[in-house]
Structures are given as structure tokens and as C-alpha cells.
Coordinates of C-alpha atoms and ligand atoms in Angstrom, one line a residue:
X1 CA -55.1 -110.3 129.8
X2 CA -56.7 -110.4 126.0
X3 CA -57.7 -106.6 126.9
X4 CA -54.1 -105.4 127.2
X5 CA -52.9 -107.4 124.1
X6 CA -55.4 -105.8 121.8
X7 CA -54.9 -102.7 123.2
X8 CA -51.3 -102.9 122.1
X9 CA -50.9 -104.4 119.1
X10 CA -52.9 -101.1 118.3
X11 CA -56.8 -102.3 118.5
X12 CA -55.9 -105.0 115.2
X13 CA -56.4 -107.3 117.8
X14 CA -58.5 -109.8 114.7
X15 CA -61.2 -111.2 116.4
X16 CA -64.9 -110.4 116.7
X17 CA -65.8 -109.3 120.3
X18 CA -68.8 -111.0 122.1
X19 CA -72.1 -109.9 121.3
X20 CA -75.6 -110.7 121.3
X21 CA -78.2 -109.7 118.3
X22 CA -80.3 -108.5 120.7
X23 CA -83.8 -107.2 120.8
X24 CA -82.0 -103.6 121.8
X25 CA -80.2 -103.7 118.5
X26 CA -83.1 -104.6 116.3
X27 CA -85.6 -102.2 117.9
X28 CA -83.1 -99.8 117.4
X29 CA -81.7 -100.2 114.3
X30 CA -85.4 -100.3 112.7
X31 CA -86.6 -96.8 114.7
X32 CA -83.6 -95.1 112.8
X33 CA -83.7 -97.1 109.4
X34 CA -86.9 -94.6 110.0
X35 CA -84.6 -91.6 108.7
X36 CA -84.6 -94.0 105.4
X37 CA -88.1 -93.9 104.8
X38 CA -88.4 -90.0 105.3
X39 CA -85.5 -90.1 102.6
X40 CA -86.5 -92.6 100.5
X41 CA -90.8 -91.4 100.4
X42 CA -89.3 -88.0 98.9
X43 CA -87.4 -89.3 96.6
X44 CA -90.3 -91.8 95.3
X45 CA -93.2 -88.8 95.5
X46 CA -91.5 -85.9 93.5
X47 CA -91.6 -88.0 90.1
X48 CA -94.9 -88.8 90.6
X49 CA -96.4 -85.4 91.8
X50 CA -94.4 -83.2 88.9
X51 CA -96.4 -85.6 86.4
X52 CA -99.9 -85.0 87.9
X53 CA -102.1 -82.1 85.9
X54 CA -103.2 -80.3 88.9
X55 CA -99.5 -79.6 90.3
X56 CA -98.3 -78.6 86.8
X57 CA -101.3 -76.6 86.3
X58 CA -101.1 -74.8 89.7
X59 CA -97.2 -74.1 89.9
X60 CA -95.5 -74.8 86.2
X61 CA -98.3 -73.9 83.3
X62 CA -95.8 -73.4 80.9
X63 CA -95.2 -77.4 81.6
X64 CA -98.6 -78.1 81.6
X65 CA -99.1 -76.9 78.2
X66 CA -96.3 -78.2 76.3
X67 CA -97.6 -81.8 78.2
X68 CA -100.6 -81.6 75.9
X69 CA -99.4 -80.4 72.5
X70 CA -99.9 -83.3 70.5
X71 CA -96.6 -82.7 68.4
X72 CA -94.5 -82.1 71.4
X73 CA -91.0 -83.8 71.0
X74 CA -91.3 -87.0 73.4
X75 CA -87.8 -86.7 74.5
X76 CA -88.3 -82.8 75.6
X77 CA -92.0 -82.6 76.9
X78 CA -90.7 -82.4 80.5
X79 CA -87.6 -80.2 80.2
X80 CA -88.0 -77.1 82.7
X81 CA -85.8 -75.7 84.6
X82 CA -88.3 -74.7 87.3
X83 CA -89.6 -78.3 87.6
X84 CA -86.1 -79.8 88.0
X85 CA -85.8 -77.2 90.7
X86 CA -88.7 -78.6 92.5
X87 CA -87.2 -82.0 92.5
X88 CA -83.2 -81.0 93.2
X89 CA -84.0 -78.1 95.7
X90 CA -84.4 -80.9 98.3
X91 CA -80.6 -81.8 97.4
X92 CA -79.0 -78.1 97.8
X93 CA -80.3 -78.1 101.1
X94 CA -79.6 -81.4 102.4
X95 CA -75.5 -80.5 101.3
X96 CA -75.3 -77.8 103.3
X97 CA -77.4 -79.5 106.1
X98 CA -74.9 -82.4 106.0
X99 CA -72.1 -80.3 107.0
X100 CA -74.2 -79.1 109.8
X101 CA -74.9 -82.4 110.6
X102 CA -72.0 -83.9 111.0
X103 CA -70.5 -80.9 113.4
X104 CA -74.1 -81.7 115.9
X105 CA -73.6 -85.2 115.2
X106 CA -69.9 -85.4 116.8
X107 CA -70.8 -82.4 119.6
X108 CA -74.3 -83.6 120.7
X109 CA -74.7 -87.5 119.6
X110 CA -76.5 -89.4 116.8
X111 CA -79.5 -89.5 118.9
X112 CA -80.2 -85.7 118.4
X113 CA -79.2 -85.3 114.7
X114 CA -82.1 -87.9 114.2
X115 CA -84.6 -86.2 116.5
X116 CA -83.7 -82.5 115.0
X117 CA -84.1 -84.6 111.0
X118 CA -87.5 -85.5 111.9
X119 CA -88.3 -82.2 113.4
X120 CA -86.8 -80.2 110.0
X121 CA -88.7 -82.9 108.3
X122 CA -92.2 -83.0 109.5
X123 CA -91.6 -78.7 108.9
X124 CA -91.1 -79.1 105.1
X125 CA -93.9 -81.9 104.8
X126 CA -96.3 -79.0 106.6
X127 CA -95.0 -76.4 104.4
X128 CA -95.3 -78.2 101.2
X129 CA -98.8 -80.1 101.8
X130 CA -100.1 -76.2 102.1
X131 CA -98.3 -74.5 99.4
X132 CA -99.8 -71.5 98.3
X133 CA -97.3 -70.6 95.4
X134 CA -94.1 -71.5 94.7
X135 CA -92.4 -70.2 97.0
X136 CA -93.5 -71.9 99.7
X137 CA -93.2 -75.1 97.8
X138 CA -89.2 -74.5 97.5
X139 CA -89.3 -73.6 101.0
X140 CA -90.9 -77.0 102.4
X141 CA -88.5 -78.8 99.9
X142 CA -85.6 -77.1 101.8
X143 CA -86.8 -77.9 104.7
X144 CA -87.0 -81.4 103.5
X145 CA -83.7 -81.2 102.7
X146 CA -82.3 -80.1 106.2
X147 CA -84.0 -83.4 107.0
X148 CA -82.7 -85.8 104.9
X149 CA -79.2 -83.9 105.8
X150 CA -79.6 -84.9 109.3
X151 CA -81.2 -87.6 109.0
X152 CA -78.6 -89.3 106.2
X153 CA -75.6 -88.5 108.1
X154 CA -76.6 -90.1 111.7
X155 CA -78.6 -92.8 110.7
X156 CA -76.3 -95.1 108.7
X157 CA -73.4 -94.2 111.4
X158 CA -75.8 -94.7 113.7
X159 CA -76.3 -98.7 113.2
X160 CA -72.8 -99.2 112.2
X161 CA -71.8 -98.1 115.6
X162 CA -74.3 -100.3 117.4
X163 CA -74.6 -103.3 115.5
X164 CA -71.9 -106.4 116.1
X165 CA -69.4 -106.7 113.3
X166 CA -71.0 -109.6 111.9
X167 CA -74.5 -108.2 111.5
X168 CA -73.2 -104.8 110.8
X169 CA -74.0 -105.2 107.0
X170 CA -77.4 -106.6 107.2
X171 CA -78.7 -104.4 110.0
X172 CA -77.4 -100.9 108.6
X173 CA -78.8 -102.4 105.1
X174 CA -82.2 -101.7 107.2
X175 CA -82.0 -98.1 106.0
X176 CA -81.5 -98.7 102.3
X177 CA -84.2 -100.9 102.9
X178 CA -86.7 -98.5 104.3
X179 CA -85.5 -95.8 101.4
X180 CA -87.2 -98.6 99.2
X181 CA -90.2 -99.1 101.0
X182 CA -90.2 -95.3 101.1
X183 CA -90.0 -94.9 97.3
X184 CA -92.5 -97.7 97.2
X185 CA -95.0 -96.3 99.1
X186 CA -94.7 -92.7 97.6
X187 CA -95.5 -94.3 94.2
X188 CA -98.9 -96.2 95.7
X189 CA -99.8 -93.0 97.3
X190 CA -99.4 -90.9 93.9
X191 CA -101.0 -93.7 92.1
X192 CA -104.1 -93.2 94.2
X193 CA -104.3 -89.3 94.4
X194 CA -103.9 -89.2 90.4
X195 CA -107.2 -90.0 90.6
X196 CA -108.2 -86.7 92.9
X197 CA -108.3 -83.9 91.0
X198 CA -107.7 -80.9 92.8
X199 CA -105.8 -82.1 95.7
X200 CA -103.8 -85.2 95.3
X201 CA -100.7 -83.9 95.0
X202 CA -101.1 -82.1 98.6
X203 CA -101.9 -85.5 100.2
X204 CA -98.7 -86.9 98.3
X205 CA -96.4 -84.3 99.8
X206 CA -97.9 -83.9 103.2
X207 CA -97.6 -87.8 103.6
X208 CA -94.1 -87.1 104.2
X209 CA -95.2 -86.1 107.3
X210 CA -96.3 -89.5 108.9
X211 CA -92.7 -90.9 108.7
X212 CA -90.8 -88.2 109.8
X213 CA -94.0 -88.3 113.3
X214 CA -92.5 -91.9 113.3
X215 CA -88.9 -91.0 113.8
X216 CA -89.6 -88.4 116.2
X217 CA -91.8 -90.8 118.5
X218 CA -89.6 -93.9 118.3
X219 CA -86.5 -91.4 118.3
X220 CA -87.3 -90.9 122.4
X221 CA -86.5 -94.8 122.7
X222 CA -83.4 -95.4 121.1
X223 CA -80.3 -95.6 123.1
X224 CA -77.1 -93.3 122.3
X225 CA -74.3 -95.0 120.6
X226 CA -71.4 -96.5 123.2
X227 CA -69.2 -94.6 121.1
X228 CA -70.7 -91.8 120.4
X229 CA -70.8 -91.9 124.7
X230 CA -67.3 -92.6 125.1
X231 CA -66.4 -90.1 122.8
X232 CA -68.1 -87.2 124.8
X233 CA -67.0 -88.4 127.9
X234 CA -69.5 -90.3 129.0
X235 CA -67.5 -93.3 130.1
X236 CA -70.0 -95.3 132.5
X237 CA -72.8 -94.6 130.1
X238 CA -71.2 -95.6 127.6
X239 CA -70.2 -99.2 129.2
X240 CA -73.7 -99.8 130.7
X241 CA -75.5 -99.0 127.4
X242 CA -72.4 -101.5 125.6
X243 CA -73.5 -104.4 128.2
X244 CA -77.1 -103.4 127.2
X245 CA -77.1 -103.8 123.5
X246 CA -74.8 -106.5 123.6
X247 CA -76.4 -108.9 125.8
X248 CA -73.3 -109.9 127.8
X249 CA -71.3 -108.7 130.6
X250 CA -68.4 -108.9 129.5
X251 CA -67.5 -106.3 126.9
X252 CA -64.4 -105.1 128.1
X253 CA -62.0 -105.4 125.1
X254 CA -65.1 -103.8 122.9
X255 CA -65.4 -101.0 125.0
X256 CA -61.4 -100.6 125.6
X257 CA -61.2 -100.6 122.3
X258 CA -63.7 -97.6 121.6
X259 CA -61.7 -96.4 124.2
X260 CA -58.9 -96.5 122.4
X261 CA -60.0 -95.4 119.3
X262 CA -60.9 -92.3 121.1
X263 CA -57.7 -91.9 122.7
X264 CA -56.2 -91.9 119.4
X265 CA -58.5 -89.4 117.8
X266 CA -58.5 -87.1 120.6
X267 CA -54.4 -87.2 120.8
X268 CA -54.3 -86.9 116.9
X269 CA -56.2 -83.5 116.5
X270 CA -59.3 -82.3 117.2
X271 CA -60.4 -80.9 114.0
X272 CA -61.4 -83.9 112.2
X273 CA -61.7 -81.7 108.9
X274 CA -58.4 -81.1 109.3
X275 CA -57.2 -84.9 110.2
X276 CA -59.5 -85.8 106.8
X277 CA -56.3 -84.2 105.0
X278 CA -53.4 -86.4 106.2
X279 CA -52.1 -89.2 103.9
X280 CA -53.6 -91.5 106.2
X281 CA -57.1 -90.8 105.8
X282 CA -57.1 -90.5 101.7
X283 CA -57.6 -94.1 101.1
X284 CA -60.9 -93.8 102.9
X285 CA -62.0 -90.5 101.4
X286 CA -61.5 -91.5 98.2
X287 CA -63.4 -94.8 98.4
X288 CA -66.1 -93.9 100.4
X289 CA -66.8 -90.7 98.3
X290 CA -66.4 -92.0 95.4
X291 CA -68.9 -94.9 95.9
X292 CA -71.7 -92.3 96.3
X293 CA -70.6 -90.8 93.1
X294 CA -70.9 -94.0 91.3
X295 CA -73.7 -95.2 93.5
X296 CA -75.3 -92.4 91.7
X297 CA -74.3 -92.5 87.8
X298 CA -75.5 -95.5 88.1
X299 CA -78.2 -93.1 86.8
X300 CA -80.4 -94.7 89.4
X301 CA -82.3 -91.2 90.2
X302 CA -83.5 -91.4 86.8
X303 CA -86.0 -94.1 87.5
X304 CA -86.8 -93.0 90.9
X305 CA -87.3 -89.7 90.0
X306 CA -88.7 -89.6 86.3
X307 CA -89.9 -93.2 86.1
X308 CA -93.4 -92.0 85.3
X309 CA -92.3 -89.7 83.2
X310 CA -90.1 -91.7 81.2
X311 CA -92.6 -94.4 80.8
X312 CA -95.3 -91.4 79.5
X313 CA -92.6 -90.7 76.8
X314 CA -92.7 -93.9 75.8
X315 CA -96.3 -93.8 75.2
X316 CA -98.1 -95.4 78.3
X317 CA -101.3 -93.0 80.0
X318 CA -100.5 -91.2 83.0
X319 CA -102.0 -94.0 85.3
X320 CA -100.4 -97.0 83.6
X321 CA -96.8 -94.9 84.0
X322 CA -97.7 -94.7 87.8
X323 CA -98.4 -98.2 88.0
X324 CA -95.2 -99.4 86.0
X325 CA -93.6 -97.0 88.7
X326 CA -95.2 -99.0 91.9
X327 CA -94.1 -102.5 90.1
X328 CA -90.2 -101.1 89.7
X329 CA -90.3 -100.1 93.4
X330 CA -91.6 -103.4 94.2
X331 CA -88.7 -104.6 93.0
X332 CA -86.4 -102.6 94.6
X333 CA -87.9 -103.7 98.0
X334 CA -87.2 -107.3 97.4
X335 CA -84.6 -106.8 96.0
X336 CA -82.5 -104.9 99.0
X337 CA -83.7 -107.9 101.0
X338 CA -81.1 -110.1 98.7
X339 CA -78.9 -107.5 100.1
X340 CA -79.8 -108.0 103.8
X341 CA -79.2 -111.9 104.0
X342 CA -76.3 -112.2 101.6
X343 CA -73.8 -108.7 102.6
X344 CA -72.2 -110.8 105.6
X345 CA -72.1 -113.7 104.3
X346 CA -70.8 -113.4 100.9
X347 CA -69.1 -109.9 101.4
X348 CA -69.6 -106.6 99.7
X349 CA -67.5 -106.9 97.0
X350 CA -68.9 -109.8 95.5
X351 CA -72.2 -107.9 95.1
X352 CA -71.1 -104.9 94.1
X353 CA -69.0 -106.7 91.2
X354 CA -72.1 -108.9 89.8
X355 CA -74.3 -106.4 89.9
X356 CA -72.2 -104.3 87.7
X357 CA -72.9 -106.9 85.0
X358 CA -76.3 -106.8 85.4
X359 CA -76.8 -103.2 85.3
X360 CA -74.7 -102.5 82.6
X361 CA -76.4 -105.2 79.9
X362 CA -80.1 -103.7 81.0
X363 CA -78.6 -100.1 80.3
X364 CA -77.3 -100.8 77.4
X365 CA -80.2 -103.0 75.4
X366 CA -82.6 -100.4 76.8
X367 CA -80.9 -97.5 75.5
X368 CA -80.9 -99.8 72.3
X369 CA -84.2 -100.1 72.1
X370 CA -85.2 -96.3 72.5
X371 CA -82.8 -96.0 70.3
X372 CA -84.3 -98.0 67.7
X373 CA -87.9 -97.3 68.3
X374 CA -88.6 -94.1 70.4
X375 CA -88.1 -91.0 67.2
X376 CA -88.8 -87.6 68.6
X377 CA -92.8 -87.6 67.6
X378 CA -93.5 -91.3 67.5
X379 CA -95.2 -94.1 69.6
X380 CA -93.3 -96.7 70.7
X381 CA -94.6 -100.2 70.0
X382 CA -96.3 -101.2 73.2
X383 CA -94.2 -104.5 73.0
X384 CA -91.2 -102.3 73.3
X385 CA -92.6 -100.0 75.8
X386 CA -93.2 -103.5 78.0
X387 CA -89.7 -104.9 77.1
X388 CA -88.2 -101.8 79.0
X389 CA -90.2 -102.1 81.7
X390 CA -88.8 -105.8 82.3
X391 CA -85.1 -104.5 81.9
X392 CA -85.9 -101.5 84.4
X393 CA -86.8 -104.1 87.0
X394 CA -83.6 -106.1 86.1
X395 CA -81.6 -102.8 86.5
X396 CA -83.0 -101.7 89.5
X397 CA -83.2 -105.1 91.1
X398 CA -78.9 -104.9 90.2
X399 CA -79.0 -101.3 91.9
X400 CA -80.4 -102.4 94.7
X401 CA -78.7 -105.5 96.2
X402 CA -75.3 -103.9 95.6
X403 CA -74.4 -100.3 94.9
X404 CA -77.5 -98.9 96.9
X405 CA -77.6 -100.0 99.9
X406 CA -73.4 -100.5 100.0
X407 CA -73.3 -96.4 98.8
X408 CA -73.9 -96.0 102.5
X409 CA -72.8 -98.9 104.7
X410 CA -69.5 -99.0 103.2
X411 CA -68.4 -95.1 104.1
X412 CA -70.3 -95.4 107.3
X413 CA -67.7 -98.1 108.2
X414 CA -64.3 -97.5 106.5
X415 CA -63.2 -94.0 108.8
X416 CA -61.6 -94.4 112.2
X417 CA -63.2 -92.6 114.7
X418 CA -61.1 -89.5 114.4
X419 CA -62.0 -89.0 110.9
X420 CA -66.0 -90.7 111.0
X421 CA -68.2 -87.7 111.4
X422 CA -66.4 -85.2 109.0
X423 CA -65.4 -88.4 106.3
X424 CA -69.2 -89.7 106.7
X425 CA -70.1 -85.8 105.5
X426 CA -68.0 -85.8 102.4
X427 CA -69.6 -88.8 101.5
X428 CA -73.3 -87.9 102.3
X429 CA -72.5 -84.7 100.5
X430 CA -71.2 -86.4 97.7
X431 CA -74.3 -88.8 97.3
X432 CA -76.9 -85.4 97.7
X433 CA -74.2 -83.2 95.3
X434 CA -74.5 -86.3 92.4
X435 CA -78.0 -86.9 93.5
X436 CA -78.7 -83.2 92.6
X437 CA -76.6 -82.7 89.5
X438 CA -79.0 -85.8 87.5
X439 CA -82.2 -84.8 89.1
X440 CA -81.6 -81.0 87.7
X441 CA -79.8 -82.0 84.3
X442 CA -81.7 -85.2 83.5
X443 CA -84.7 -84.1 81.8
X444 CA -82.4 -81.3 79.9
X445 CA -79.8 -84.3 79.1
X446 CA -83.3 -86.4 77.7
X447 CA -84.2 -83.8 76.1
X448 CA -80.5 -83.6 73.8
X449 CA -78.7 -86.3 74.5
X450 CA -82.0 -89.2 73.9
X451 CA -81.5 -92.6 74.0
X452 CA -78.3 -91.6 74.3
X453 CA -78.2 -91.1 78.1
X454 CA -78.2 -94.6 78.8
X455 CA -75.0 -95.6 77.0
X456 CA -73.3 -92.3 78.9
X457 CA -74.4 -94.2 82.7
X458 CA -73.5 -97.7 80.5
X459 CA -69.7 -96.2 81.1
X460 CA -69.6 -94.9 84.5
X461 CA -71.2 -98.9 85.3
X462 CA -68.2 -99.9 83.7
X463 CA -65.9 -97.5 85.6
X464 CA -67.6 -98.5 89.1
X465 CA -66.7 -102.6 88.1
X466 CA -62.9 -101.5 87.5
X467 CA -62.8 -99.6 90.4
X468 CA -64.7 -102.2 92.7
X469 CA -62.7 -104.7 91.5
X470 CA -58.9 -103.0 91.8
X471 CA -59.8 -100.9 94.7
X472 CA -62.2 -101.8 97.2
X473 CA -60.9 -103.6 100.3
X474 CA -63.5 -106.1 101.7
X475 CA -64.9 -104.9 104.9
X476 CA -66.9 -107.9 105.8
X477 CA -67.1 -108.8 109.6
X478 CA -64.4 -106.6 110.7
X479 CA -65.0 -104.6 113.7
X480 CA -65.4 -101.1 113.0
X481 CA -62.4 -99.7 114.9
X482 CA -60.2 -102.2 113.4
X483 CA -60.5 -101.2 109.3
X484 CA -57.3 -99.6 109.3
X485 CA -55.5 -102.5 110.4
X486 CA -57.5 -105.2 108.9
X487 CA -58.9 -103.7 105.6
X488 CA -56.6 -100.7 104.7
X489 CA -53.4 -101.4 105.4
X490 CA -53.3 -104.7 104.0
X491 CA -54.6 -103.6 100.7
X492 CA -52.7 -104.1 97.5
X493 CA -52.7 -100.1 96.7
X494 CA -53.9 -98.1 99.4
X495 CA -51.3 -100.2 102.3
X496 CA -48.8 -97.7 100.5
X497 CA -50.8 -94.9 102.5
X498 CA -49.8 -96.0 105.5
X499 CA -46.0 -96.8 104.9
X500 CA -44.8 -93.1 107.3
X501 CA -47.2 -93.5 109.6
X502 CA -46.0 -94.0 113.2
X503 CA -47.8 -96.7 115.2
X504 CA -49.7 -95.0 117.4
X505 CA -48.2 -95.7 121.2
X506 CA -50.8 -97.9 123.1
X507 CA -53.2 -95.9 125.2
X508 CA -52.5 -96.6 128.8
X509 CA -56.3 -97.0 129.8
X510 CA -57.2 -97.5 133.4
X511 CA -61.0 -97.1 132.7
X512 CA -61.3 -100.2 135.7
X513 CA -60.1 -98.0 138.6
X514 CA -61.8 -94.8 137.7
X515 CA -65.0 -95.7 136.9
X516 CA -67.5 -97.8 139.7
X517 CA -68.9 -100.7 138.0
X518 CA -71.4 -102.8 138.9
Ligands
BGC1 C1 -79.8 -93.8 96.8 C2 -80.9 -93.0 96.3 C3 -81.8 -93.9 95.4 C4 -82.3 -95.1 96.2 C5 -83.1 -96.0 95.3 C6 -80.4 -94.9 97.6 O1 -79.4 -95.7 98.1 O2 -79.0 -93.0 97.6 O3 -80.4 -91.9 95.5 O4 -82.9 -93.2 94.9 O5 -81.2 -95.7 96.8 O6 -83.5 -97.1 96.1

């Protein structure tokens, strides 16, 4: 029997198992890509609404004022520790929410980590829209936070654990792509309420609020993960909701080998934290952490985050820098679409490594050209100003068919299953710690280091193509239980990792006489 050979040779059995792309799998996959759009709205409104006179006059005066001194030094108009706040808060939380996270995820499911996201999240969007004082701002941005914590951790392991292994790219890409449409629509939205004097910026952050409703309504119609089942014991759940999503009967050697992936990690330890520490699982921490650090000094955040503020100290009016901001995340839409059609057919690598080229020549010739033209008190040419524009579209356009969207679908499916939840943390963590560290020091960096700042993320692009290229197994259309065999330990450097380690005895599964099937 097929079943018992994979079993024993360990689960490296090679193949793809049967599988539909059904309707199941796309209705649920979009419901949760959801949690992207809570994620990536926030992200998109904060640059926007710290840029607006009403919110700087209400909760940062000091701001307000320097804004409109006319000799203010363009690079340091914005720098404020209490305005980074605003924007990074979100962060602090959402790392110590992560941990949370991923100790409900593995206990409860992923089904009620994304239900309790949208609950934390449709909290901080209350809390924020009515905002009294600043206090109650920072408090709906932690809230936030405890959202996009939840929400960042299940999601992405969410998809990889119910999509087949040759859609897995494109459908988890769904989230990235919803954290662009996200950012996208947060920029229309602040476009529009600049105009509204008083009260745009409550409309902007209470928006946040119609996403996260989303989640929580199509939330009740998602199915568990068959893992995530298995896992807690659910064994006949697990199978009929495996026959469900896949679309055909026979799904035996998947589900034996879920089964046997939680054999293993149930007879390794059942701390993963603690598993995360053996030689075994470092190749995978490393990678998948360190791709959300780079995924990050990309310096990405600065154009999410500060794009209208960047494009004011260049010289463009506050509504032109809001518009420039609504073309770049137009781009960034398309753009993760590339990603969609091409991350199973052509692989991961092969986007990751071309996109490094193109990121790293726009960095550079824009940090040139501020260089050149942008002094401390003057106005940049407008020709200038536009030329900038065009290379942050080519930068982001870069960003967003590779290191984006494969900052979360590659650590979402590089751990085993006795290491996902906890390794999945370290790198969400990692993406929220980096995320936080250039949304609180950017404007301060600006503000010293000028034009300066780009040739700084010019060398971490550099770093990220040396390691992608040395490094990074491909991942491509392996099944998600089988990326130890197939990925890791057959990789130039990291196979080394492996050398000690037992093969673990084949799990003696009689799943067919204990459970009633029909
Ligand atoms: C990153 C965010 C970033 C966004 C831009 C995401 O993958 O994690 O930090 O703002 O992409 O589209």
C-alpha cells in the first residue's frame, strides 16, 4: 500500500497528494486573507492621518506648528517622538499579542485566533474613531495591535495548512494581497477625508472597523484546519473536513501523513518553544526569521507609512502627497498579483533574487537624487519630485512580488508541525519587532541621516540577494509536512543540521480500525 510506504520512508514520500482547488479552499482562503486587510488598512491610514492638520492640531500641536514654519528643515518637520508612537504603538502590542497567539493558536485552532483578531480589532477601531485625548488613541492602537497579533499569526498558517501544495503559494499570497488592497484603500479613504476638516481623520481610523466586521462574519463559515484537527485529537473531523476541502475521497496518505507529523511532534516534546532550540529546527528559525527582518529593511514601511510625508518634504501640497500615496498603493496591488500567478510556477527564489535588483537600483538613484537636489530649506525641482515618484513605484512594485508577500508564506511553510506554531511566532514577532524599530526611528533617522537613509536600506537589499541566493532552499510545490525531507535536508548548508539526527521510527498508525468511516 502507497500509505504504508510514505509513512515509512518518514512522510518524504515525494509526491503531491490528490487534491482538488475547490470552492471550500477559495472561499476560505479569501474570508481569512480578511486578517490581511485589517493589517494592511492600518498600516496604509496611520501615514496619512498623522499628516492631516486636524489630528496634529488635536493630539501633537507641537507638530502642527513646526509643520507651518516656513524655514522648518524639510528633512526634520515630522520628527516627534509622540507621533512615531502613534504609528509603532500598534507594533509593541501586536509582539506581545503574537506570543499569545500562537499558544491559543496550537490549544484552541486557527479558526479562533482569527475570530478573537477581529474581535480585538473592531475594539481598537471603536476606541480610536472616538478618541478623546491621547490616551485613548494609544489605547485603540493597542488594541489594534492585539489584532494584527492574532490575526498575523493564524491567517498565513491558516491557508498553508489548507491549500494543496501546488497552490499553496498563490492562495496564501491572498493575504499579502489583501494587506495591499488594505493599504490601498486606507490611502483613498484619507485622500477623501483631507478634505473634512474637523473629522476626517475619525472616519479614517474608525474604517478599520468594516474589515475587521468582515472577518468576524465570514470567520463563522470557514472550516478548521485538518491539521490543526488532527492535532487536537480530532481525528474524524479532521478526515471528513480533509475529504471536504479536497474534493476527493481518497485522502488517506494526506491525512496519514498529518497523522504522522503529529505523531512525531507529540513523541518529540510537547513544548514546542523548547523543540524550537534543538539543532534540528535552526535552519528554519533562522531563515524564516530572518526573512521578516530583511522583508523589512527593505525599508518598505517607509513608503507605507510616511509616503505622504515624504512626498510633502519634497515639496508636493498635502493633497497631491495623498494622491502620489493612492498611485504607489496601486501599484502594490498589481503588483502582488505578479506574485499570485508566477510563486508556483517559477518558484520563490527566483522572485525574491530579481527583485533584489530592482529594488536596490530605485533605492539607490533615489537617494541620489535627494541627495543632489533636496538641501535642508529648499524646493525640489518638481521634475525631480516626479522622477521619485516613478522609482517609488518601481521599488514598491519589486517589494511586492517577492520579499512581501514571501516574508510570510515562506515561514508559514518551512517548520514541521512540532515546531509551526511557536517558529511561525518568532517570525511574526520578528516582522512586528523590525516593523516597529523603522516606523519609531524613521522620521528621527530623516531627520540626521537625509538622503542618506536610502543608501543605508541600499545595503541590507544587498545582504537579503546574498543570503537568498546562498541560503534559501526552494520550497515550491512541496507538501508542507515534507520540507524537512525535501527542502532542508538536501540543502547545500543547512543538510549539515540534520547529520545526528535519528530518523524518526515510522508511526504505527491504525487510524482505519479505530475510527468509523463512511
Ligand atoms: C509587510 C508590511 C508592508 C506591506 C506592504 C507586508 O508584507 O509585512 O510591513 O507594509 O507588506 O505591502
Amino acid at each position: 500500500m502507497p500509505t504504508v510506504a510514505a509513512l515509512e520512508s518518514g512522510g518524504g514520500g515525494g509526491q503531491d497528494f490528490p487534491a482538488k482547488l475547490t470552492g471550500q479552499v477559495l472561499i476560505c482562503s479569501i474570508i481569512a486573507a480578511f486578517g490581511g486587510l485589517m493589517f494592511g488598512y492600518d498600516i496604509g491610514i496611520s501615514g496619512g492621518v498623522t499628516s492631516m492638520d486636524s489630528f496634529l492640531m488635536k493630539f501633537f500641536h507641537e507638530v502642527y506648528e513646526r509643520k507651518h514654519e516656513v524655514k522648518e528643515n524639510n528633512y526634520c518637520k515630522y520628527d516627534n517622538e509622540y507621533l512615531q508612537l502613534f504609528t509603532s504603538s500598534l507594533y509593541l502590542a501586536a509582539i506581545v499579542a503574537s506570543f499569545a497567539a500562537s499558544l491559543f493558536c496550537k490549544r484552541f485552532g486557527r479558526k479562533p485566533t482569527i475570530q478573537a483578531a477581529s474581535i480585538f480589532f473592531l475594539l481598537g477601531a471603536i476606541l480610536d474613531a472616538a478618541a478623546l485625548n491621547i490616551y485613548m488613541l494609544i489605547a485603540g492602537r493597542l488594541f489594534l495591535g492585539a489584532g494584527v497579533g492574532f490575526g498575523n499569526q493564524a491567517v498565513p498558517l491558516f491557508i498553508s495548512e489548507i491549500a494543496p501544495a501546488r497552490y499553496r503559494g498563490g492562495l496564501n499570497i491572498c493575504f499579502q494581497l489583501l494587506i495591499t488592497v488594505g493599504i490601498l484603500v486606507a490611502n483613498v479613504i484619507n485622500y477623501g477625508t483631507s478634505q473634512l476638516q474637523e473629522y476626517g481623520w475619525r472616519i479614517s481610523l474608525g474604517g478599520a472597523a468594516v474589515p475587521a466586521i468582515i472577518l468576524l462574519v465570514g470567520s463563522f463559515i470557514i472550516v478548521e484546519t485538518p491539521t490543526s484537527l488532527i492535532e487536537r485529537g480530532k481525528l474524524e473531523a479532521g478526515l471528513k473536513t480533509l475529504r471536504r476541502i479536497r474534493g476527493v475521497h481518497d485522502v488517506d496518505r494526506e491525512f496519514e501523513e498529518i497523522l504522522h507529523a503529529t505523531e512525531l511532534a507529540k513523541k518529540v516534546e510537547t513544548n514546542s518553544f523548547r523543540n524550537l532550540m534543538k539543532r534540528s529546527s535552526r535552519p528554519q528559525l533562522i531563515c524564516g526569521t530572518i526573512l521578516q527582518v530583511f522583508q523589512q529593511f527593505t525599508g518598505i514601511n517607509v513608503i507605507m507609512f510616511y509616503a505622504p510625508v515624504l512626498f510633502q518634504t519634497m515639496g508636493f501640497g498635502s493633497s497631491a502627497s495623498l494622491l502620489s500615496a493612492v498611485v504607489t498603493g496601486l501599484v502594490n496591488v498589481i503588483s502582488t498579483l505578479v506574485a499570485i500567478f508566477t510563486v508556483d510556477r517559477f518558484g520563490r527564489r527566483v522572485l525574491l533574487l530579481e527583485s533584489v535588483f530592482q529594488m536596490l537600483i530605485a533605492q539607490s538613484v533615489m537617494g541620489g537624487i535627494l541627495m543632489k537636489f533636496l538641501q535642508s530649506t529648499n524646493e525640489m525641482p518638481q521634475l525631480y519630485a516626479k522622477i521619485v515618484v516613478l522609482l517609488v513605484c518601481v521599488f514598491v512594485a519589486g517589494f511586492a512580488w517577492s520579499w512581501g508577500p514571501l516574508g510570510w508564506l515562506i515561514p508559514s511553510e518551512i517548520f514541521p508541525l512540532e515546531t509551526r506554531n511557536a517558529g511561525f511566532f518568532f517570525a511574526v514577532s520578528m516582522n512586528m519587532l523590525c516593523t516597529f524599530l523603522i516606523a519609531q526611528a524613521f522620521l528621527s533617522m530623516l531627520c540626521r541621516m537625509r538622503s542618506g537613509i536610502f543608501f543605508f536600506f541600499s545595503a541590507w537589499i544587498v545582504l537579503m540577494g546574498l543570503f537568498a541566493g546562498f541560503f534559501l532552499p526552494e520550497t515550491k510545490g512541496i507538501p508542507i509536512d515534507e520540507m524537512n525531507e525535501r527542502a532542508w535536508k538536501k540543502h547545500w548548508f543547512w543538510k549539515r543540521y540534520f547529520d545526528e539526527e535519528e530518523s524518526p521510527a515510522p508511526a504505527h498508525l491504525e487510524w482505519k480500525d479505530t475510527m468509523t468511516r463512511n
